[in-house]
Coordinates of C-alpha atoms in Angstrom, one line a residue:
X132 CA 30.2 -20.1 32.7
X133 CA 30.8 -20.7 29.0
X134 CA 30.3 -24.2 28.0
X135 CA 31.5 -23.5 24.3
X136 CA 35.0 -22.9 25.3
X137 CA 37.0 -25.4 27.3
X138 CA 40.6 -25.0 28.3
X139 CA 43.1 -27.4 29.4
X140 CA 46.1 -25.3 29.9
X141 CA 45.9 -22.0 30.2
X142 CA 47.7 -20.5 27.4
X143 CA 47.8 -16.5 28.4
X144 CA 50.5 -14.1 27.7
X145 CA 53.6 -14.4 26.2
X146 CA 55.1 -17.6 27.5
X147 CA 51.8 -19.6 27.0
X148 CA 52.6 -19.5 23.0
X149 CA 55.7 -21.3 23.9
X150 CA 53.7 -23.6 26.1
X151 CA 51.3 -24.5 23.6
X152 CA 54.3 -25.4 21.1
X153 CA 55.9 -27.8 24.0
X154 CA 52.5 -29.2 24.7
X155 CA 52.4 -30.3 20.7
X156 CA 55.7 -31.5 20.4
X157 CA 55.2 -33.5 23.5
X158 CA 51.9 -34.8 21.7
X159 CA 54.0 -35.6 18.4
X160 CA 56.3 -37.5 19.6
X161 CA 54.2 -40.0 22.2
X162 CA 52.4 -40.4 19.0
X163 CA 55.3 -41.3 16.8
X164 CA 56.8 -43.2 20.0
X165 CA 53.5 -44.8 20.8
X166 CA 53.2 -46.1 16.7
X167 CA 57.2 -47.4 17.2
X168 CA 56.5 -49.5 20.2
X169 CA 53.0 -51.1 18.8
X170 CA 55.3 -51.4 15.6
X171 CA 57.8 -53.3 17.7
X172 CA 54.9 -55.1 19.7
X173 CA 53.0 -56.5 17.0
X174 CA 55.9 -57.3 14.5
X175 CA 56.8 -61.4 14.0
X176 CA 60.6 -61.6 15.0
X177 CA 62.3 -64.4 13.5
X178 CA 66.4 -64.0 12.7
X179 CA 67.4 -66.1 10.3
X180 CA 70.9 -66.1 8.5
X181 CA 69.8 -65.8 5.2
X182 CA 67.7 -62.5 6.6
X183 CA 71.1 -60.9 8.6
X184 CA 72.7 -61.6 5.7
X185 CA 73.7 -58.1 3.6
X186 CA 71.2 -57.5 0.1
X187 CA 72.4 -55.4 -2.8
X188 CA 70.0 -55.3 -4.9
X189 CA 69.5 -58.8 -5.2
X190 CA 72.8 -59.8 -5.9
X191 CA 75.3 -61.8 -3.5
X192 CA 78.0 -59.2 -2.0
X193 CA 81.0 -60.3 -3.6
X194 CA 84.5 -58.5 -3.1
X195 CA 85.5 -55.8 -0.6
X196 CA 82.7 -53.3 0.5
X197 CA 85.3 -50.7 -1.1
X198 CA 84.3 -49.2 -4.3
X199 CA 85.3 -45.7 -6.0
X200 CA 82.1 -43.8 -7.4
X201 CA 82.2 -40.8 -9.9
X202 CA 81.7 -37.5 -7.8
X203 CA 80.1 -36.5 -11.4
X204 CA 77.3 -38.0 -10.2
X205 CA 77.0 -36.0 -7.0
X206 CA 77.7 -32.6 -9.3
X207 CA 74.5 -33.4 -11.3
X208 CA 72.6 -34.4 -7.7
X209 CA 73.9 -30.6 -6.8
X210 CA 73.2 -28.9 -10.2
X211 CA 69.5 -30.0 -9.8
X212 CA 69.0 -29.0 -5.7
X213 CA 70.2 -25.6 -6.9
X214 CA 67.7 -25.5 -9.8
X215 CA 65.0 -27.1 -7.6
X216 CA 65.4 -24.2 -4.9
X217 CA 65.9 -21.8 -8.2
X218 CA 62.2 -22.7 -8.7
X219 CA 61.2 -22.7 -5.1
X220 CA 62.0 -19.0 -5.1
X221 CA 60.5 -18.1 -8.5
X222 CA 56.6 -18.9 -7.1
X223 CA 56.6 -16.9 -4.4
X224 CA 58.3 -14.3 -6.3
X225 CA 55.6 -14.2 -8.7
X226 CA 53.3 -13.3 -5.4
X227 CA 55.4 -10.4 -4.5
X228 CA 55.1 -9.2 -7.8
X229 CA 51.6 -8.6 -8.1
X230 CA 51.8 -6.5 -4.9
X231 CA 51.4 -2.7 -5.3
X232 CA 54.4 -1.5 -4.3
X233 CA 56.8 -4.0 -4.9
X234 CA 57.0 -5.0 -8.6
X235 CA 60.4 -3.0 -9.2
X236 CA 62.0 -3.8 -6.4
X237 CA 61.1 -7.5 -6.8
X238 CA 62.1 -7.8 -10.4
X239 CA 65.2 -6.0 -9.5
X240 CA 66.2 -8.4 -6.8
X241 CA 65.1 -11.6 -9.2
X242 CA 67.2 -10.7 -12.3
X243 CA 70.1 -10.4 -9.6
X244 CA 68.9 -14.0 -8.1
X245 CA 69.3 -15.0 -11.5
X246 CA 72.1 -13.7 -12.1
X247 CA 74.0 -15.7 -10.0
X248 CA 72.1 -18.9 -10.9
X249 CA 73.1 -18.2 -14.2
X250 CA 76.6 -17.4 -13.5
X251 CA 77.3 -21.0 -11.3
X252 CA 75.7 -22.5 -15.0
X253 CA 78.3 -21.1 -17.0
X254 CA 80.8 -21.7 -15.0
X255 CA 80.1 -25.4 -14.4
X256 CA 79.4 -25.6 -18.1
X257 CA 82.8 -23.4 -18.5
X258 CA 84.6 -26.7 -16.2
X259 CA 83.1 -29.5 -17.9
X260 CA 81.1 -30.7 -15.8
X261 CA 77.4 -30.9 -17.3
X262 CA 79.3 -33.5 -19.6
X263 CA 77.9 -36.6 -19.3
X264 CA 80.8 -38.7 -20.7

């Protein structure tokens, strides 16, 4: 009998992949549930009105909780996930590259991933949009 190698759950074949991904989600989460409920255990509790009262930044809420916002500011939030996954998809890219057999190809396919980066700049340069003011 091996000593070296001990074994819970079987984790043959096909379905025992699957099993072994159950078995660590199940693990995951009494961990995170586990840490919640100490959390809530061990926490002081002590409501106050002055705590269940609403904090903006430090300042008294004052008016109606309606306010209009810019969506020029959600533009530039989008502008910079799209460059953010532009650069994402460069470093692995420069992997590929280096591969025999693929350098071509893989430029090919990045000047066209480019491309259209490129094009959605002009075009929200094109619309105004990259203007601040």
């Amino acid at each position: 009998m091996a000593a070296d190698r001990i074994t819970l759950i079987p984790m043959h074949g096909y379905y025992g992949n699957y099993l072994m991904v159950v078995v660590l989600f199940v693990i995951g989460g009494a961990i995170v549930g586990g840490a919640l409920l100490a959390n809530r255990a061990l926490r002081p509790h002590r409501p106050t009105p002055e705590k269940l009262t609403t904090y903006e930044c430090g300042v008294d809420p004052v008016g109606e909780g309606w306010a209009q916002s810019y969506v020029r500011y959600y533009v530039f939030a989008y502008l910079y996930v799209v460059f953010a996954v532009d650069a994402v998809f460069l470093f692995p890219w420069a992997t590929v590259f280096s591969a025999k057999g693929y350098g071509y190809v893989t430029l090919g396919e990045m000047f066209v991933f480019l491309a259209f980066i490129a094009a959605g700049l002009a075009y929200a340069w094109k619309k105004g949009v990259l203007s601040w003011v």
